[in-house]
Every structure is written in C-alpha cells, then in structure tokens.
Coordinates of C-alpha atoms and ligand atoms in Angstrom, one line a residue:
M1 CA 18.2 4.0 20.9
S2 CA 15.0 5.0 19.3
R3 CA 13.7 2.4 16.8
I4 CA 11.1 2.1 14.2
E5 CA 8.1 0.6 15.8
R6 CA 5.4 0.9 13.1
A7 CA 5.1 1.7 9.5
E8 CA 1.6 2.1 7.9
V9 CA 0.7 2.4 4.3
F10 CA -2.4 4.4 3.4
V11 CA -4.0 4.3 0.0
A12 CA -6.8 6.9 -0.4
S13 CA -8.3 9.1 -3.0
P14 CA -9.0 12.5 -1.6
G15 CA -9.4 14.4 -4.9
R16 CA -7.1 11.8 -6.6
N17 CA -5.2 8.6 -5.5
F18 CA -2.3 9.0 -3.1
V19 CA -0.2 6.3 -1.4
T20 CA 1.3 7.6 1.9
L21 CA 3.7 6.0 4.3
R22 CA 3.7 6.9 8.0
I23 CA 6.5 5.7 10.2
T24 CA 6.2 5.8 14.0
T25 CA 9.3 5.5 16.3
S26 CA 9.5 3.9 19.7
D27 CA 9.5 7.5 21.1
G28 CA 6.2 8.2 19.4
V29 CA 7.6 10.5 16.7
T30 CA 5.9 10.1 13.3
G31 CA 7.3 10.8 9.8
L32 CA 5.5 10.9 6.4
G33 CA 6.5 9.8 3.0
D34 CA 4.7 10.1 -0.4
A35 CA 4.7 6.8 -2.4
T36 CA 2.3 7.8 -5.2
L37 CA 3.1 6.5 -8.7
N38 CA 0.2 7.7 -10.9
G39 CA -1.6 4.7 -12.4
R40 CA 0.6 2.1 -10.6
E41 CA -0.3 3.0 -7.0
L42 CA -1.1 -0.4 -5.7
A43 CA 2.2 -1.9 -6.9
V44 CA 4.1 0.6 -4.7
A45 CA 1.7 0.0 -1.8
S46 CA 2.4 -3.7 -2.0
Y47 CA 6.2 -3.2 -2.4
L48 CA 6.0 -1.2 0.8
R49 CA 3.6 -3.4 2.8
D50 CA 4.9 -6.8 1.7
H51 CA 8.6 -6.1 1.2
L52 CA 9.9 -3.0 3.0
V53 CA 7.8 -2.6 6.1
P54 CA 9.0 -5.9 7.6
L55 CA 12.6 -4.7 7.0
L56 CA 12.1 -1.4 8.8
I57 CA 10.8 -2.6 12.1
D58 CA 13.3 -2.2 15.0
R59 CA 15.9 -0.3 12.9
D60 CA 17.4 3.0 13.9
P61 CA 15.3 5.8 12.2
A62 CA 18.3 8.2 12.5
R63 CA 20.4 6.3 10.0
I64 CA 18.9 7.8 6.8
E65 CA 21.8 7.2 4.5
D66 CA 22.4 3.7 5.7
M67 CA 18.7 2.9 5.3
W68 CA 18.8 4.2 1.7
Q69 CA 21.9 2.0 0.9
F70 CA 20.3 -1.0 2.6
L71 CA 17.0 -0.7 0.7
Y72 CA 18.6 0.1 -2.7
K73 CA 21.6 -2.3 -2.7
G74 CA 19.6 -4.9 -0.6
A75 CA 17.0 -5.2 -3.4
Y76 CA 19.7 -6.4 -5.7
W77 CA 17.4 -5.4 -8.6
R78 CA 18.4 -1.9 -9.6
R79 CA 16.4 1.3 -10.1
G80 CA 12.9 1.3 -11.6
P81 CA 10.0 3.6 -10.6
V82 CA 8.3 1.2 -8.3
T83 CA 11.4 0.4 -6.2
M84 CA 12.6 4.0 -6.2
T85 CA 9.2 5.4 -5.2
A86 CA 9.0 3.0 -2.3
I87 CA 12.5 3.9 -1.2
S88 CA 11.6 7.6 -1.6
A89 CA 8.7 7.2 0.8
V90 CA 10.9 5.7 3.5
D91 CA 13.7 8.2 3.0
T92 CA 11.3 11.2 3.2
A93 CA 9.6 9.9 6.3
L94 CA 13.0 9.5 8.0
W95 CA 14.0 13.1 7.2
D96 CA 10.6 14.2 8.6
I97 CA 11.4 12.2 11.8
K98 CA 15.0 13.6 12.0
G99 CA 13.6 17.2 11.8
K100 CA 11.1 16.5 14.5
V101 CA 13.7 15.0 16.8
A102 CA 16.1 17.9 16.2
G103 CA 13.3 20.5 16.5
L104 CA 14.2 21.9 13.1
P105 CA 12.5 22.3 9.8
V106 CA 14.1 20.0 7.2
Y107 CA 15.7 22.8 5.2
Q108 CA 17.8 23.6 8.2
L109 CA 19.1 20.0 8.3
L110 CA 20.0 20.4 4.6
G111 CA 22.4 23.3 5.2
G112 CA 19.9 26.1 5.9
R113 CA 18.4 28.8 3.7
S114 CA 19.9 29.8 0.4
R115 CA 17.0 31.9 -0.6
H116 CA 13.9 33.5 1.0
G117 CA 11.4 31.9 -1.3
V118 CA 11.0 29.2 -4.0
T119 CA 9.9 30.7 -7.3
V120 CA 7.1 28.5 -8.8
Y121 CA 5.4 28.3 -12.2
A122 CA 1.7 27.9 -12.7
H123 CA -0.2 25.9 -15.3
A124 CA -2.2 28.1 -17.7
S125 CA -4.2 26.2 -20.3
G126 CA -7.0 26.6 -22.7
A127 CA -9.3 24.7 -25.1
D128 CA -8.4 27.5 -27.6
V129 CA -6.0 30.5 -27.7
P130 CA -8.4 33.1 -26.3
S131 CA -9.1 31.0 -23.2
L132 CA -5.4 30.2 -22.8
L133 CA -4.7 34.0 -22.8
D134 CA -7.4 34.6 -20.2
D135 CA -5.8 31.9 -18.0
V136 CA -2.3 33.4 -18.4
E137 CA -3.7 36.7 -17.3
R138 CA -5.4 35.2 -14.3
F139 CA -2.1 33.7 -13.1
L140 CA -0.2 36.9 -13.6
E141 CA -2.9 38.7 -11.6
L142 CA -2.4 36.1 -8.8
G143 CA 1.2 37.2 -8.6
Y144 CA 2.9 34.3 -10.4
R145 CA 6.3 35.2 -11.9
A146 CA 6.4 32.2 -14.2
V147 CA 3.6 30.5 -16.2
R148 CA 3.5 27.4 -18.4
A149 CA 1.2 27.6 -21.4
Q150 CA -0.5 24.7 -23.1
A151 CA -3.5 24.8 -25.5
A152 CA -5.5 22.1 -27.2
V153 CA -4.4 21.4 -30.7
P154 CA -7.3 22.2 -33.0
E155 CA -8.9 19.2 -34.7
V156 CA -6.9 16.8 -32.5
G157 CA -9.1 15.2 -29.9
G158 CA -7.0 15.0 -26.7
T159 CA -4.1 17.1 -25.7
Y160 CA -2.1 16.8 -22.5
G161 CA -1.8 19.7 -20.1
V162 CA -5.2 21.2 -20.8
R163 CA -7.7 21.5 -18.0
K164 CA -11.3 20.6 -18.7
G165 CA -13.6 23.3 -17.4
A166 CA -12.9 25.2 -14.2
G167 CA -11.6 22.2 -12.1
I168 CA -8.1 20.9 -11.4
Y169 CA -6.1 19.4 -14.3
E170 CA -6.4 15.6 -14.0
P171 CA -5.1 13.5 -16.8
A172 CA -5.7 10.2 -14.9
S173 CA -9.4 10.4 -15.0
T174 CA -10.7 7.1 -16.4
A175 CA -10.9 3.5 -14.9
L176 CA -9.1 2.2 -18.0
P177 CA -6.7 4.3 -20.1
D178 CA -8.4 6.8 -22.4
E179 CA -6.8 6.3 -25.9
Q180 CA -6.4 9.8 -27.4
P181 CA -5.4 10.9 -30.9
W182 CA -2.1 12.7 -31.6
D183 CA -0.9 14.6 -34.7
T184 CA 2.7 15.9 -34.5
D185 CA 2.4 18.0 -37.7
A186 CA -0.7 19.8 -36.3
Y187 CA 1.1 20.4 -33.0
L188 CA 4.2 21.7 -34.6
G189 CA 2.2 24.1 -36.7
F190 CA 0.1 25.4 -33.8
A191 CA 2.0 25.4 -30.5
P192 CA 4.5 28.1 -31.6
T193 CA 1.7 30.5 -32.6
Y194 CA 0.1 30.5 -29.1
L195 CA 3.4 30.9 -27.4
E196 CA 4.0 33.9 -29.6
A197 CA 0.4 35.2 -28.8
V198 CA 1.2 35.0 -25.1
R199 CA 4.4 37.1 -25.5
E200 CA 2.6 39.5 -27.8
R201 CA -0.2 40.1 -25.3
F202 CA 1.7 40.1 -22.0
G203 CA 5.3 40.9 -23.0
F204 CA 8.5 39.5 -21.5
G205 CA 8.2 40.5 -17.8
F206 CA 7.6 36.9 -16.6
H207 CA 9.0 33.5 -17.4
L208 CA 7.1 31.5 -20.0
L209 CA 7.4 27.7 -20.0
H210 CA 6.1 24.9 -22.3
D211 CA 5.8 21.2 -21.9
V212 CA 6.3 19.1 -25.0
H213 CA 5.6 15.9 -23.0
H214 CA 7.9 13.6 -25.0
R215 CA 5.9 14.0 -28.2
L216 CA 8.7 14.9 -30.7
T217 CA 11.6 13.2 -32.3
P218 CA 15.0 14.8 -31.8
I219 CA 15.0 16.6 -35.1
E220 CA 11.4 17.8 -34.6
A221 CA 12.4 19.1 -31.2
A222 CA 15.3 20.9 -32.7
Q223 CA 12.9 22.5 -35.2
F224 CA 10.5 23.5 -32.5
G225 CA 13.2 24.9 -30.2
K226 CA 14.6 27.0 -33.0
R227 CA 11.1 28.2 -34.1
V228 CA 10.2 29.5 -30.6
E229 CA 13.6 31.2 -29.8
G230 CA 12.0 34.6 -30.2
C231 CA 9.6 33.7 -27.3
R232 CA 12.6 33.4 -25.0
L233 CA 11.1 30.4 -23.2
F234 CA 12.4 29.6 -19.7
W235 CA 12.4 26.0 -20.9
M236 CA 10.9 23.5 -23.3
E237 CA 10.2 20.4 -21.2
D238 CA 10.7 16.8 -22.3
P239 CA 11.1 17.7 -26.0
T240 CA 11.8 14.0 -26.8
P241 CA 11.8 10.8 -24.7
A242 CA 15.1 10.7 -22.8
E243 CA 15.9 7.0 -22.4
N244 CA 18.5 7.7 -25.1
Q245 CA 20.3 10.6 -23.4
E246 CA 22.5 11.1 -26.4
A247 CA 19.5 12.2 -28.5
F248 CA 19.7 15.6 -26.8
R249 CA 23.0 16.4 -28.5
L250 CA 21.2 16.7 -31.8
I251 CA 18.6 19.1 -30.2
R252 CA 21.4 21.2 -28.6
R253 CA 23.3 21.5 -31.9
H254 CA 20.4 23.5 -33.4
T255 CA 18.7 25.6 -30.7
T256 CA 19.5 27.8 -27.7
T257 CA 16.0 27.2 -26.2
P258 CA 16.7 25.8 -22.7
I259 CA 15.7 22.2 -22.0
A260 CA 14.2 20.6 -18.9
V261 CA 14.0 16.8 -18.5
G262 CA 13.5 14.2 -15.7
E263 CA 10.0 13.9 -14.3
V264 CA 9.6 10.3 -15.4
F265 CA 13.1 9.2 -14.2
S266 CA 14.0 7.7 -10.9
S267 CA 17.8 7.8 -10.4
I268 CA 21.0 9.7 -10.9
W269 CA 22.0 7.3 -13.7
D270 CA 18.9 8.2 -15.7
V271 CA 20.1 11.8 -16.0
Q272 CA 23.9 11.3 -15.7
Q273 CA 24.8 11.9 -19.3
L274 CA 22.3 14.7 -19.7
I275 CA 23.9 16.5 -16.8
T276 CA 27.6 15.8 -17.3
E277 CA 27.5 16.6 -21.0
Q278 CA 25.4 19.7 -20.4
L279 CA 22.6 18.4 -22.7
I280 CA 19.9 20.0 -20.5
D281 CA 19.6 23.1 -18.4
Y282 CA 17.1 22.0 -15.7
V283 CA 16.7 18.6 -14.1
R284 CA 13.1 17.7 -13.2
T285 CA 13.5 14.6 -11.0
T286 CA 11.4 14.7 -7.8
V287 CA 11.6 13.6 -4.2
V288 CA 8.8 11.0 -4.7
H289 CA 10.1 9.2 -7.8
A290 CA 13.9 9.7 -7.5
G291 CA 14.8 8.1 -4.2
G292 CA 13.7 10.7 -1.7
I293 CA 15.5 13.7 -0.3
T294 CA 18.8 11.8 0.0
H295 CA 19.0 10.7 -3.6
L296 CA 17.5 13.9 -5.1
R297 CA 20.2 16.0 -3.2
R298 CA 22.8 13.8 -4.8
I299 CA 21.4 14.4 -8.3
F300 CA 21.1 18.2 -7.6
D301 CA 24.7 18.3 -6.4
L302 CA 26.0 16.5 -9.5
A303 CA 23.9 19.0 -11.6
A304 CA 25.5 22.0 -9.7
L305 CA 28.9 21.0 -11.0
Y306 CA 27.7 21.4 -14.6
Q307 CA 25.5 24.6 -14.0
V308 CA 22.4 22.5 -14.5
R309 CA 19.7 23.9 -12.3
T310 CA 16.7 22.2 -10.6
G311 CA 13.1 22.3 -11.7
S312 CA 11.3 19.7 -9.8
H313 CA 8.1 18.1 -11.1
G314 CA 5.2 19.3 -8.9
A315 CA 1.9 18.2 -10.6
T316 CA -1.1 17.3 -8.4
D317 CA -0.4 13.6 -8.6
L318 CA 2.6 14.3 -6.2
S319 CA 1.1 14.6 -2.7
P320 CA 1.5 17.6 -0.4
V321 CA 4.2 15.6 1.4
T322 CA 6.3 15.6 -1.8
L323 CA 5.6 19.3 -2.3
A324 CA 6.7 20.2 1.2
A325 CA 9.9 18.1 0.9
A326 CA 10.6 19.7 -2.5
V327 CA 10.2 23.2 -1.0
H328 CA 12.6 22.4 1.8
L329 CA 15.2 21.1 -0.6
D330 CA 14.6 24.0 -3.1
T331 CA 15.1 26.4 -0.2
A332 CA 18.5 24.9 0.6
V333 CA 20.3 24.0 -2.6
P334 CA 22.5 26.5 -4.3
N335 CA 21.4 25.6 -7.9
F336 CA 17.7 25.9 -7.5
G337 CA 16.0 26.9 -10.8
I338 CA 12.2 26.8 -10.4
Q339 CA 9.5 24.6 -8.8
E340 CA 6.4 23.4 -10.5
Y341 CA 3.3 24.2 -8.5
M342 CA -0.3 23.2 -9.1
P343 CA -2.5 23.8 -6.0
H344 CA -4.1 20.5 -4.7
A345 CA -7.9 19.9 -4.5
P346 CA -9.6 21.0 -1.3
E347 CA -10.3 17.3 -0.4
T348 CA -6.5 16.6 -0.7
L349 CA -5.7 19.5 1.6
E350 CA -8.3 18.3 4.1
V351 CA -6.4 15.0 4.4
F352 CA -2.8 16.5 4.2
R353 CA -2.5 19.6 6.3
S354 CA 0.5 21.3 5.0
G355 CA 2.4 24.4 6.3
V356 CA 3.8 25.3 2.8
R357 CA 2.6 28.9 2.0
F358 CA 2.3 30.8 -1.3
A359 CA 3.0 34.5 -1.6
D360 CA 4.3 36.8 -4.4
G361 CA 4.8 33.9 -6.8
M362 CA 6.9 31.9 -4.4
L363 CA 6.4 29.1 -1.9
V364 CA 8.0 29.1 1.5
P365 CA 8.4 26.0 3.7
S366 CA 6.8 25.6 7.1
E367 CA 9.0 26.5 10.2
E368 CA 7.5 23.5 12.0
P369 CA 10.1 20.8 12.9
G370 CA 10.3 18.2 10.1
L371 CA 8.4 18.6 6.9
G372 CA 5.4 20.5 8.4
V373 CA 2.7 18.2 7.0
E374 CA 0.1 16.2 9.0
Y375 CA -1.9 13.3 7.6
D376 CA -5.5 12.8 8.8
A377 CA -6.0 9.0 8.4
E378 CA -9.6 9.2 9.5
A379 CA -10.5 11.9 6.9
A380 CA -8.6 9.8 4.3
A381 CA -10.7 6.7 5.1
R382 CA -13.7 8.6 3.6
F383 CA -12.0 8.6 0.2
P384 CA -11.4 5.0 -1.0
Y385 CA -9.0 4.2 -3.7
Q386 CA -10.4 4.3 -7.3
P387 CA -8.6 2.7 -10.2
R388 CA -7.4 5.5 -12.5
Y389 CA -5.1 5.4 -15.5
L390 CA -3.2 8.0 -17.5
P391 CA -4.2 8.2 -21.1
V392 CA -2.4 6.6 -24.0
A393 CA -1.7 8.5 -27.2
R394 CA -2.2 7.1 -30.7
R395 CA -1.1 8.6 -34.0
L396 CA -3.6 9.2 -36.7
D397 CA -2.8 5.8 -38.2
G398 CA -3.7 4.1 -35.0
S399 CA -0.1 3.3 -33.7
V400 CA 0.9 4.1 -30.1
H401 CA 2.8 7.3 -29.5
D402 CA 4.5 8.6 -26.3
W403 CA 2.0 10.1 -24.0
Ligands
CS2_501 C1 3.2 17.0 -16.5 C2 2.5 16.1 -15.6 O1 3.5 18.4 -14.7 C3 3.9 18.1 -15.7 O2 4.9 18.6 -16.3 O3 4.1 16.4 -17.4 O4 1.2 16.7 -15.5 C4 2.3 14.7 -15.9 O5 1.6 14.5 -17.1 C5 1.6 14.0 -14.8 O6 2.3 14.2 -13.6 C6 1.6 12.5 -15.1 O7 1.1 11.8 -14.0
MG502 MG1 5.8 17.5 -17.7

C-alpha cells in the first residue's frame, strides 16, 4: 500500500500571500492543496503544520472520503473557516494524487465532462462611470461572455471591488486593516445608475453581474434588487450578510433579481436553508474554504436537487490550485452556473504553473493527470510572507459595518 510520507506547508507571497500544502506519497507522487485564508493565513498554516500533518503520515492517500471524515469528525469542534480551509487543502491534494495515480485529470474522476468549457465572469471596475464603461468594453473585446461591474461611490472614500490603477485588484493591501468609510444611501442612489449605463451602452448580449458585498439590510437589498430588474442581472451577490439564512425570504418576496451567496461560508450547513428553501439561485462556496472537492461536490449535489446552480468564488486570493480544482469540478457537475475568474499576477503564475487555459470567455482544465498544477518551492522562497489585512468598513457615524 502506498502511504503518505511527507506533507509540507509553504507560506509565500508571490504577488500576494498564499498557503500551499504539498503531500508526497511513498511512491513519490505529489499532490497540492490550497490553504489560503486571506488575512488569517498563518492560523491555517499552523493548523496544518501543528495539528494535521502529524495525523497524515503513514495513512493511505487513496482513502479521500475517509480522510475527510477523520479530520472533520476527529476535530470534534465543528466547521469554521480555519478548520475547513485546512481540511480543504488535504482533500484537494489527495484528489490531485488520485488523478496522478490513475493517469487521469481530476474531472474524469468526478464523472467526466458535462460541458466543453467553463463560462467565467470578469471583474470590470472604475473610479468613475466612464472608466467603468471603458473597462467593461475591454473585457467584452477580450471575449468574456459575462462581466461584473463595480464603481467607486462618489464622495465615499473606499469602495470594495474597484481596482486602483492598471494593476490587479487587491483589497488586502495594508499591514494593518485599512478602515474605510461606507454610506449605504449614497451607494443605493448610485449603483443602479451605473448598471443601467452599462446596459445602455453595451446592450444585453452578455451577462452582467454585481457584488453587493454584504452591505445592505434585507429590506434595502429588496429595494435594490427591484430597482435594477430592468438591467436583467445574472445575479446580485451577497446582498445581505447570510448568517441568518431566513433573511433572504424577505428579499425573495420583493424581487426576481437572482441572488448568489456563499463565498465566506465553509460548510453545507451554512447554505442548507438557502438551498433547500430556494432562497438563492447560485451557491458561491469554493474548494479552498468549503472542505475541498469532496465537500463542495456534496454542496453542489444538494443544490442540484433545488435547481440552485454553482458560481464559485474565484478572486485572486484563491491560489491557482483552487482555480484548477474549481475548473475540474465545474467541468463535471450538471448544475454548473458560472465561475469567477480574475487572472493571477505574473509572480503568482511563476510559482504555480497551471495548465488551466482561457479561450472564448471560458476556462478549460488541463488534460494532465491530477489537477495539472506544479508548485515551484524554490521560486516561492524568493517571495516571503508579508502581513496583509482586508479593510474594515465604518459608517459615516464611525460604527463598524460589514466589509
Ligand atoms: C469578492 C472578493 O470576488 C469577490 O466576489 O467578494 O474579492 C473578496 O472581497 C475577497 O476574496 C476577499 O478576500
Ligand atoms: Mg464577492
């Protein structure tokens, strides 16, 4: 029997911080898992190094489901992003190994191809409406079939989702959290106008998305969804914080704008009511934060029963290992909806060499056995970890708001 011989945890910052797990078997097969939790990276690295790696040694790498149950139930303490991200990394690495041992790309192990490509959406943004429109145009010219639009709210200092200059969007950019102002009334007055401007200028021949980023109350979200119905959004994302899943019933009662939720959640139980009561249309849980390929498949299968489709988180703080795993899963599941895609920085792609390819607004997985990603630990060593935090939002009266 092959056994797990070594498990190494790499923390590096090639373009941004990533935590990566590499498992090596007694047969010399390696598997990769992403363990990046933006702003809490070292907690997951320690969870892996101090608590999971010792449990992995000498176990059978082929028993993926059993390993998941062992790490989840064996922790006793349930759920939570740190635990679930660490379990995700192990699970993903074991799928990578299984693919390499079988000589098959991971999507083949998941049941094979359901589609020839994975439709993705790009991130268009602007400091003002004209620059947002230019950005939308640029993505449409690049062949994207779906574009998310975000613009900075005038007079309000910091807005999520808006790139600074020509570089890559990076909200976690300061050594301590940047405290940014937020004004819901200004946003509610402004955001619908730029979504309308996008439709006016470019028409309806592509999917238009928008991320509310947990900024509204349920009734404000209902007002927003109703107001933008004419824009026929593909989705409004995270309209309100979803710890209280019931809150979405109120939004549903008032608007037919589709809803996507899930990027900050880590288990099937966090989205159970949202799915089974059909309170959302797209579930955005990801491989890295929701228990790996094994658990995400379970969430997606539950979602399929209720005609909820997938729409996995794919920002640049998810490593190319997560993107590759997502594209394998997206290729295989029947209820795929859309995949978020923000190309990684050149330094990131120097360290993670990925076989995922973009063409015609779609991603296709590598045909290499496993996930099709290689990690260059030597290159990574040139990019040491840097403390970086996501911002915190404060309302105009100084009180903390959901970022
Ligand atoms: C965003 C993310 O991609 C998205 O939809 O919500 O950019 C999110 O803000 C970051 O991943 C947080 O780390
Ligand atoms: Mg989001």
